[in-house]
Amino acid sequence: MSSNTYSSCLKPDPWLRLAVDVTARLLTAGAIGIVLTMSLGALPRFGLSLVCLWLGSAELARLHRGFAACTAIRLTSDGSAGIESGDGSWAPARLESGSIVLRRLAWLRLRTDDGRLVTELLRGDARHCHDWRRLQVIWRHFGAGR
């Protein structure tokens, strides 16, 4: 990638990662609680509770694999993306549907070439962070159609 490419490089916030993790755990527990209060027999409630637990655990594992694989995200004006891993290397990625960028918050879903899904909640302020401002500009021209 040339150095004059218009891009935005953002680093995930560990506090936002924690908030996403805790929220996912609470939603899984809430789903199990709802299933347990349904007017079904004990066996169907138990089975549905196990399904909720399994789905929640699988989603949390996927989320944690994505967190471990990502120390930074780069989006460029041509629509390409990259994910920096812990060793400093960049892996190409593509923006997935379900991504959204608001004024001070972004939910980005990226998929690497090897199929790993990375989901990050990011925050920023265009007045104080040039990369966040660049993300806003790139999103207006490329990402909004996703």
Short mmCIF file of N, CA and C in Angstrom, two decimals:
data_model
loop_
_atom_site.label_atom_id
_atom_site.label_comp_id
_atom_site.label_asym_id
_atom_site.label_seq_id
_atom_site.Cartn_x
_atom_site.Cartn_y
_atom_site.Cartn_z
N MET A 1 0.85 -1.16 0.00
CA MET A 1 0.00 0.00 0.00
C MET A 1 0.90 1.23 0.00
N SER A 2 0.61 2.17 -0.89
CA SER A 2 1.45 3.35 -0.96
C SER A 2 1.20 4.26 0.24
N SER A 3 2.21 5.06 0.56
CA SER A 3 2.10 5.88 1.75
C SER A 3 1.16 7.07 1.55
N ASN A 4 0.84 7.40 0.30
CA ASN A 4 -0.03 8.56 0.08
C ASN A 4 -1.50 8.17 -0.06
N THR A 5 -1.84 6.91 0.20
CA THR A 5 -3.23 6.48 0.17
C THR A 5 -3.97 7.09 1.35
N TYR A 6 -5.14 7.63 1.07
CA TYR A 6 -5.96 8.23 2.12
C TYR A 6 -6.54 7.10 2.95
N SER A 7 -6.17 7.03 4.21
CA SER A 7 -6.63 5.93 5.05
C SER A 7 -6.84 6.39 6.48
N SER A 8 -7.50 5.53 7.21
CA SER A 8 -7.76 5.74 8.63
C SER A 8 -7.29 4.51 9.38
N CYS A 9 -6.49 4.73 10.41
CA CYS A 9 -5.99 3.62 11.22
C CYS A 9 -6.46 3.83 12.66
N LEU A 10 -7.26 2.91 13.16
CA LEU A 10 -7.85 3.04 14.49
C LEU A 10 -7.49 1.85 15.36
N LYS A 11 -7.25 2.13 16.62
CA LYS A 11 -6.91 1.08 17.58
C LYS A 11 -8.13 0.83 18.48
N PRO A 12 -8.45 -0.45 18.71
CA PRO A 12 -9.59 -0.79 19.58
C PRO A 12 -9.36 -0.32 21.01
N ASP A 13 -10.42 0.06 21.66
CA ASP A 13 -10.40 0.49 23.05
C ASP A 13 -10.70 -0.72 23.95
N PRO A 14 -9.80 -1.06 24.88
CA PRO A 14 -10.05 -2.23 25.74
C PRO A 14 -11.32 -2.09 26.58
N TRP A 15 -11.69 -0.88 26.96
CA TRP A 15 -12.91 -0.69 27.75
C TRP A 15 -14.15 -0.98 26.92
N LEU A 16 -14.13 -0.59 25.64
CA LEU A 16 -15.27 -0.91 24.78
C LEU A 16 -15.34 -2.41 24.50
N ARG A 17 -14.19 -3.05 24.38
CA ARG A 17 -14.18 -4.51 24.22
C ARG A 17 -14.79 -5.17 25.45
N LEU A 18 -14.45 -4.68 26.63
CA LEU A 18 -15.02 -5.22 27.86
C LEU A 18 -16.53 -5.00 27.89
N ALA A 19 -16.99 -3.83 27.46
CA ALA A 19 -18.42 -3.54 27.44
C ALA A 19 -19.15 -4.50 26.49
N VAL A 20 -18.58 -4.77 25.33
CA VAL A 20 -19.18 -5.70 24.38
C VAL A 20 -19.22 -7.10 24.97
N ASP A 21 -18.13 -7.52 25.62
CA ASP A 21 -18.05 -8.84 26.22
C ASP A 21 -19.10 -9.01 27.33
N VAL A 22 -19.18 -8.03 28.22
CA VAL A 22 -20.14 -8.11 29.33
C VAL A 22 -21.57 -8.10 28.79
N THR A 23 -21.83 -7.26 27.79
CA THR A 23 -23.17 -7.21 27.20
C THR A 23 -23.55 -8.55 26.59
N ALA A 24 -22.61 -9.17 25.87
CA ALA A 24 -22.89 -10.48 25.26
C ALA A 24 -23.20 -11.52 26.33
N ARG A 25 -22.44 -11.48 27.41
CA ARG A 25 -22.69 -12.45 28.50
C ARG A 25 -24.06 -12.21 29.15
N LEU A 26 -24.40 -10.95 29.37
CA LEU A 26 -25.70 -10.63 29.97
C LEU A 26 -26.85 -11.02 29.05
N LEU A 27 -26.68 -10.81 27.74
CA LEU A 27 -27.74 -11.19 26.81
C LEU A 27 -27.92 -12.71 26.77
N THR A 28 -26.82 -13.44 26.86
CA THR A 28 -26.91 -14.90 26.90
C THR A 28 -27.64 -15.34 28.17
N ALA A 29 -27.27 -14.76 29.30
CA ALA A 29 -27.94 -15.10 30.56
C ALA A 29 -29.42 -14.70 30.51
N GLY A 30 -29.71 -13.55 29.91
CA GLY A 30 -31.11 -13.12 29.78
C GLY A 30 -31.92 -14.07 28.92
N ALA A 31 -31.33 -14.53 27.83
CA ALA A 31 -32.03 -15.48 26.96
C ALA A 31 -32.32 -16.78 27.71
N ILE A 32 -31.34 -17.24 28.48
CA ILE A 32 -31.56 -18.46 29.27
C ILE A 32 -32.66 -18.22 30.30
N GLY A 33 -32.64 -17.05 30.94
CA GLY A 33 -33.68 -16.73 31.92
C GLY A 33 -35.06 -16.69 31.31
N ILE A 34 -35.18 -16.14 30.11
CA ILE A 34 -36.48 -16.10 29.43
C ILE A 34 -36.96 -17.51 29.11
N VAL A 35 -36.04 -18.34 28.62
CA VAL A 35 -36.41 -19.72 28.29
C VAL A 35 -36.88 -20.46 29.54
N LEU A 36 -36.19 -20.25 30.65
CA LEU A 36 -36.56 -20.96 31.88
C LEU A 36 -37.91 -20.52 32.43
N THR A 37 -38.39 -19.35 32.07
CA THR A 37 -39.70 -18.89 32.56
C THR A 37 -40.83 -19.19 31.58
N MET A 38 -40.53 -19.82 30.46
CA MET A 38 -41.57 -20.17 29.49
C MET A 38 -42.48 -21.26 30.06
N SER A 39 -43.71 -21.24 29.59
CA SER A 39 -44.65 -22.25 30.08
C SER A 39 -44.55 -23.51 29.22
N LEU A 40 -43.41 -24.16 29.35
CA LEU A 40 -43.14 -25.43 28.67
C LEU A 40 -42.79 -26.45 29.73
N GLY A 41 -42.68 -27.68 29.31
CA GLY A 41 -42.26 -28.72 30.23
C GLY A 41 -40.80 -28.52 30.62
N ALA A 42 -40.38 -29.22 31.63
CA ALA A 42 -39.01 -29.08 32.14
C ALA A 42 -37.97 -29.49 31.10
N LEU A 43 -38.23 -30.56 30.38
CA LEU A 43 -37.26 -31.05 29.40
C LEU A 43 -37.08 -30.07 28.23
N PRO A 44 -38.16 -29.55 27.62
CA PRO A 44 -37.96 -28.56 26.56
C PRO A 44 -37.26 -27.28 27.05
N ARG A 45 -37.59 -26.84 28.25
CA ARG A 45 -36.91 -25.66 28.80
C ARG A 45 -35.43 -25.92 28.99
N PHE A 46 -35.11 -27.11 29.50
CA PHE A 46 -33.71 -27.47 29.69
C PHE A 46 -32.98 -27.51 28.35
N GLY A 47 -33.60 -28.13 27.35
CA GLY A 47 -32.99 -28.23 26.02
C GLY A 47 -32.79 -26.86 25.39
N LEU A 48 -33.79 -25.99 25.46
CA LEU A 48 -33.67 -24.65 24.91
C LEU A 48 -32.63 -23.82 25.66
N SER A 49 -32.53 -24.04 26.96
CA SER A 49 -31.50 -23.35 27.75
C SER A 49 -30.11 -23.76 27.30
N LEU A 50 -29.93 -25.04 27.05
CA LEU A 50 -28.64 -25.52 26.55
C LEU A 50 -28.31 -24.95 25.18
N VAL A 51 -29.33 -24.84 24.34
CA VAL A 51 -29.12 -24.25 23.01
C VAL A 51 -28.70 -22.79 23.16
N CYS A 52 -29.37 -22.03 24.02
CA CYS A 52 -28.99 -20.63 24.26
C CYS A 52 -27.57 -20.52 24.79
N LEU A 53 -27.23 -21.39 25.71
CA LEU A 53 -25.88 -21.39 26.27
C LEU A 53 -24.85 -21.72 25.19
N TRP A 54 -25.13 -22.71 24.37
CA TRP A 54 -24.21 -23.09 23.31
C TRP A 54 -24.04 -21.97 22.28
N LEU A 55 -25.15 -21.36 21.85
CA LEU A 55 -25.06 -20.27 20.87
C LEU A 55 -24.32 -19.06 21.45
N GLY A 56 -24.62 -18.72 22.70
CA GLY A 56 -23.92 -17.60 23.35
C GLY A 56 -22.44 -17.86 23.51
N SER A 57 -22.09 -19.09 23.90
CA SER A 57 -20.68 -19.44 24.06
C SER A 57 -19.95 -19.41 22.73
N ALA A 58 -20.59 -19.91 21.67
CA ALA A 58 -19.97 -19.91 20.35
C ALA A 58 -19.74 -18.47 19.87
N GLU A 59 -20.70 -17.61 20.09
CA GLU A 59 -20.56 -16.21 19.67
C GLU A 59 -19.47 -15.51 20.48
N LEU A 60 -19.41 -15.78 21.77
CA LEU A 60 -18.34 -15.20 22.60
C LEU A 60 -16.96 -15.69 22.18
N ALA A 61 -16.85 -16.95 21.84
CA ALA A 61 -15.57 -17.49 21.38
C ALA A 61 -15.16 -16.82 20.08
N ARG A 62 -16.10 -16.64 19.15
CA ARG A 62 -15.80 -15.97 17.89
C ARG A 62 -15.37 -14.53 18.13
N LEU A 63 -16.06 -13.87 19.04
CA LEU A 63 -15.73 -12.48 19.38
C LEU A 63 -14.33 -12.39 19.97
N HIS A 64 -13.99 -13.29 20.87
CA HIS A 64 -12.65 -13.28 21.49
C HIS A 64 -11.54 -13.63 20.50
N ARG A 65 -11.82 -14.54 19.55
CA ARG A 65 -10.84 -14.82 18.51
C ARG A 65 -10.57 -13.57 17.67
N GLY A 66 -11.63 -12.82 17.38
CA GLY A 66 -11.47 -11.57 16.64
C GLY A 66 -10.70 -10.54 17.43
N PHE A 67 -10.98 -10.43 18.73
CA PHE A 67 -10.25 -9.49 19.58
C PHE A 67 -8.76 -9.83 19.61
N ALA A 68 -8.45 -11.13 19.71
CA ALA A 68 -7.06 -11.55 19.79
C ALA A 68 -6.32 -11.30 18.48
N ALA A 69 -7.04 -11.30 17.37
CA ALA A 69 -6.40 -11.15 16.06
C ALA A 69 -6.22 -9.70 15.65
N CYS A 70 -6.72 -8.76 16.41
CA CYS A 70 -6.76 -7.37 15.96
C CYS A 70 -6.18 -6.40 16.99
N THR A 71 -5.13 -5.69 16.58
CA THR A 71 -4.61 -4.60 17.41
C THR A 71 -4.86 -3.25 16.76
N ALA A 72 -5.21 -3.24 15.47
CA ALA A 72 -5.55 -2.00 14.76
C ALA A 72 -6.33 -2.35 13.51
N ILE A 73 -7.13 -1.38 13.05
CA ILE A 73 -7.92 -1.53 11.83
C ILE A 73 -7.59 -0.37 10.91
N ARG A 74 -7.36 -0.70 9.64
CA ARG A 74 -7.10 0.35 8.64
C ARG A 74 -8.14 0.24 7.54
N LEU A 75 -8.80 1.36 7.26
CA LEU A 75 -9.71 1.46 6.13
C LEU A 75 -9.15 2.49 5.17
N THR A 76 -9.19 2.19 3.87
CA THR A 76 -8.65 3.11 2.88
C THR A 76 -9.77 3.64 1.99
N SER A 77 -9.46 4.71 1.29
CA SER A 77 -10.47 5.38 0.47
C SER A 77 -10.92 4.53 -0.71
N ASP A 78 -10.16 3.53 -1.11
CA ASP A 78 -10.58 2.67 -2.21
C ASP A 78 -11.47 1.52 -1.74
N GLY A 79 -11.78 1.48 -0.45
CA GLY A 79 -12.68 0.47 0.08
C GLY A 79 -11.98 -0.75 0.66
N SER A 80 -10.67 -0.81 0.55
CA SER A 80 -9.97 -1.96 1.13
C SER A 80 -9.76 -1.74 2.62
N ALA A 81 -9.50 -2.83 3.30
CA ALA A 81 -9.31 -2.77 4.75
C ALA A 81 -8.18 -3.70 5.14
N GLY A 82 -7.63 -3.46 6.30
CA GLY A 82 -6.58 -4.31 6.82
C GLY A 82 -6.70 -4.42 8.32
N ILE A 83 -6.24 -5.53 8.85
CA ILE A 83 -6.26 -5.78 10.29
C ILE A 83 -4.84 -6.07 10.72
N GLU A 84 -4.37 -5.32 11.71
CA GLU A 84 -3.03 -5.55 12.24
C GLU A 84 -3.12 -6.58 13.36
N SER A 85 -2.28 -7.58 13.26
CA SER A 85 -2.26 -8.60 14.30
C SER A 85 -1.24 -8.22 15.37
N GLY A 86 -1.16 -9.01 16.41
CA GLY A 86 -0.27 -8.72 17.52
C GLY A 86 1.20 -8.67 17.14
N ASP A 87 1.59 -9.35 16.06
CA ASP A 87 2.99 -9.34 15.65
C ASP A 87 3.34 -8.18 14.73
N GLY A 88 2.41 -7.30 14.47
CA GLY A 88 2.68 -6.12 13.66
C GLY A 88 2.43 -6.29 12.17
N SER A 89 2.04 -7.48 11.73
CA SER A 89 1.76 -7.68 10.32
C SER A 89 0.30 -7.31 10.02
N TRP A 90 0.08 -6.89 8.78
CA TRP A 90 -1.26 -6.50 8.34
C TRP A 90 -1.85 -7.58 7.46
N ALA A 91 -3.07 -7.97 7.77
CA ALA A 91 -3.79 -8.96 6.96
C ALA A 91 -4.90 -8.23 6.20
N PRO A 92 -5.05 -8.51 4.91
CA PRO A 92 -6.14 -7.87 4.17
C PRO A 92 -7.48 -8.36 4.69
N ALA A 93 -8.46 -7.48 4.64
CA ALA A 93 -9.81 -7.82 5.11
C ALA A 93 -10.82 -7.07 4.25
N ARG A 94 -12.06 -7.47 4.38
CA ARG A 94 -13.12 -6.75 3.67
C ARG A 94 -14.22 -6.38 4.66
N LEU A 95 -14.83 -5.26 4.42
CA LEU A 95 -15.89 -4.76 5.28
C LEU A 95 -17.14 -5.59 5.04
N GLU A 96 -17.76 -6.05 6.10
CA GLU A 96 -18.96 -6.87 6.02
C GLU A 96 -20.20 -6.01 6.24
N SER A 97 -21.33 -6.50 5.76
CA SER A 97 -22.58 -5.80 6.03
C SER A 97 -22.85 -5.84 7.53
N GLY A 98 -23.57 -4.88 8.01
CA GLY A 98 -23.82 -4.77 9.44
C GLY A 98 -22.90 -3.78 10.11
N SER A 99 -21.94 -3.25 9.36
CA SER A 99 -21.06 -2.22 9.90
C SER A 99 -21.80 -0.89 9.85
N ILE A 100 -21.52 -0.06 10.84
CA ILE A 100 -22.16 1.25 10.89
C ILE A 100 -21.19 2.24 11.52
N VAL A 101 -21.18 3.43 11.00
CA VAL A 101 -20.34 4.50 11.55
C VAL A 101 -21.24 5.69 11.85
N LEU A 102 -21.26 6.07 13.11
CA LEU A 102 -22.00 7.25 13.55
C LEU A 102 -21.01 8.36 13.85
N ARG A 103 -21.49 9.46 14.37
CA ARG A 103 -20.62 10.60 14.61
C ARG A 103 -19.48 10.30 15.58
N ARG A 104 -19.77 9.61 16.66
CA ARG A 104 -18.74 9.32 17.67
C ARG A 104 -18.58 7.84 17.99
N LEU A 105 -19.29 7.00 17.29
CA LEU A 105 -19.26 5.57 17.55
C LEU A 105 -19.29 4.80 16.24
N ALA A 106 -18.58 3.70 16.19
CA ALA A 106 -18.59 2.85 14.99
C ALA A 106 -18.62 1.39 15.40
N TRP A 107 -19.39 0.62 14.68
CA TRP A 107 -19.44 -0.83 14.84
C TRP A 107 -18.97 -1.39 13.51
N LEU A 108 -17.76 -1.93 13.49
CA LEU A 108 -17.18 -2.43 12.25
C LEU A 108 -17.09 -3.95 12.28
N ARG A 109 -17.52 -4.55 11.19
CA ARG A 109 -17.43 -6.00 11.01
C ARG A 109 -16.54 -6.23 9.79
N LEU A 110 -15.43 -6.90 10.00
CA LEU A 110 -14.48 -7.18 8.92
C LEU A 110 -14.21 -8.67 8.86
N ARG A 111 -13.97 -9.16 7.66
CA ARG A 111 -13.64 -10.57 7.50
C ARG A 111 -12.29 -10.67 6.78
N THR A 112 -11.39 -11.44 7.38
CA THR A 112 -10.06 -11.63 6.79
C THR A 112 -10.15 -12.65 5.66
N ASP A 113 -9.09 -12.75 4.88
CA ASP A 113 -9.06 -13.71 3.77
C ASP A 113 -9.16 -15.16 4.25
N ASP A 114 -8.72 -15.42 5.48
CA ASP A 114 -8.82 -16.79 6.00
C ASP A 114 -10.17 -17.07 6.65
N GLY A 115 -11.11 -16.12 6.57
CA GLY A 115 -12.47 -16.34 7.05
C GLY A 115 -12.76 -15.87 8.46
N ARG A 116 -11.77 -15.33 9.15
CA ARG A 116 -11.98 -14.88 10.53
C ARG A 116 -12.80 -13.59 10.53
N LEU A 117 -13.83 -13.56 11.35
CA LEU A 117 -14.66 -12.37 11.48
C LEU A 117 -14.17 -11.55 12.67
N VAL A 118 -13.89 -10.29 12.42
CA VAL A 118 -13.45 -9.37 13.47
C VAL A 118 -14.53 -8.31 13.62
N THR A 119 -15.04 -8.18 14.82
CA THR A 119 -16.08 -7.20 15.12
C THR A 119 -15.54 -6.27 16.20
N GLU A 120 -15.58 -4.98 15.93
CA GLU A 120 -15.05 -4.00 16.90
C GLU A 120 -16.02 -2.84 17.07
N LEU A 121 -16.18 -2.44 18.31
CA LEU A 121 -16.88 -1.21 18.66
C LEU A 121 -15.80 -0.17 18.90
N LEU A 122 -15.86 0.93 18.15
CA LEU A 122 -14.85 1.98 18.24
C LEU A 122 -15.52 3.30 18.56
N ARG A 123 -14.76 4.18 19.18
CA ARG A 123 -15.29 5.52 19.44
C ARG A 123 -14.21 6.54 19.11
N GLY A 124 -14.66 7.75 18.82
CA GLY A 124 -13.71 8.80 18.51
C GLY A 124 -14.41 10.14 18.36
N ASP A 125 -13.60 11.15 18.17
CA ASP A 125 -14.10 12.51 18.00
C ASP A 125 -13.34 13.13 16.84
N ALA A 126 -14.07 13.52 15.81
CA ALA A 126 -13.44 14.07 14.61
C ALA A 126 -12.69 15.36 14.89
N ARG A 127 -13.04 16.07 15.93
CA ARG A 127 -12.35 17.33 16.25
C ARG A 127 -10.96 17.09 16.81
N HIS A 128 -10.76 15.96 17.47
CA HIS A 128 -9.49 15.70 18.16
C HIS A 128 -8.66 14.59 17.54
N CYS A 129 -9.25 13.79 16.67
CA CYS A 129 -8.55 12.63 16.11
C CYS A 129 -8.65 12.66 14.58
N HIS A 130 -7.51 12.83 13.93
CA HIS A 130 -7.49 12.90 12.47
C HIS A 130 -7.93 11.58 11.84
N ASP A 131 -7.56 10.46 12.45
CA ASP A 131 -7.97 9.17 11.89
C ASP A 131 -9.47 8.97 11.99
N TRP A 132 -10.09 9.47 13.05
CA TRP A 132 -11.55 9.35 13.18
C TRP A 132 -12.22 10.22 12.12
N ARG A 133 -11.68 11.39 11.86
CA ARG A 133 -12.22 12.26 10.81
C ARG A 133 -12.08 11.59 9.45
N ARG A 134 -10.94 10.96 9.20
CA ARG A 134 -10.73 10.25 7.94
C ARG A 134 -11.73 9.10 7.80
N LEU A 135 -11.99 8.39 8.91
CA LEU A 135 -12.99 7.32 8.88
C LEU A 135 -14.35 7.87 8.46
N GLN A 136 -14.72 9.02 9.00
CA GLN A 136 -16.00 9.63 8.66
C GLN A 136 -16.08 9.93 7.15
N VAL A 137 -15.00 10.48 6.60
CA VAL A 137 -14.96 10.82 5.18
C VAL A 137 -15.02 9.56 4.32
N ILE A 138 -14.20 8.56 4.67
CA ILE A 138 -14.19 7.30 3.92
C ILE A 138 -15.56 6.65 3.98
N TRP A 139 -16.18 6.66 5.14
CA TRP A 139 -17.49 6.02 5.29
C TRP A 139 -18.54 6.71 4.43
N ARG A 140 -18.50 8.03 4.37
CA ARG A 140 -19.46 8.76 3.54
C ARG A 140 -19.35 8.37 2.08
N HIS A 141 -18.13 8.11 1.62
CA HIS A 141 -17.93 7.82 0.20
C HIS A 141 -17.99 6.35 -0.14
N PHE A 142 -17.64 5.49 0.79
CA PHE A 142 -17.57 4.07 0.47
C PHE A 142 -18.49 3.21 1.31
N GLY A 143 -18.43 3.36 2.62
CA GLY A 143 -19.08 2.41 3.52
C GLY A 143 -20.58 2.56 3.66
N ALA A 144 -21.11 3.73 3.39
CA ALA A 144 -22.54 3.95 3.61
C ALA A 144 -23.40 3.06 2.71
N GLY A 145 -22.85 2.60 1.60
CA GLY A 145 -23.60 1.73 0.71
C GLY A 145 -23.62 0.28 1.15
N ARG A 146 -22.95 -0.04 2.22
CA ARG A 146 -22.85 -1.42 2.71
C ARG A 146 -24.10 -1.82 3.42
#
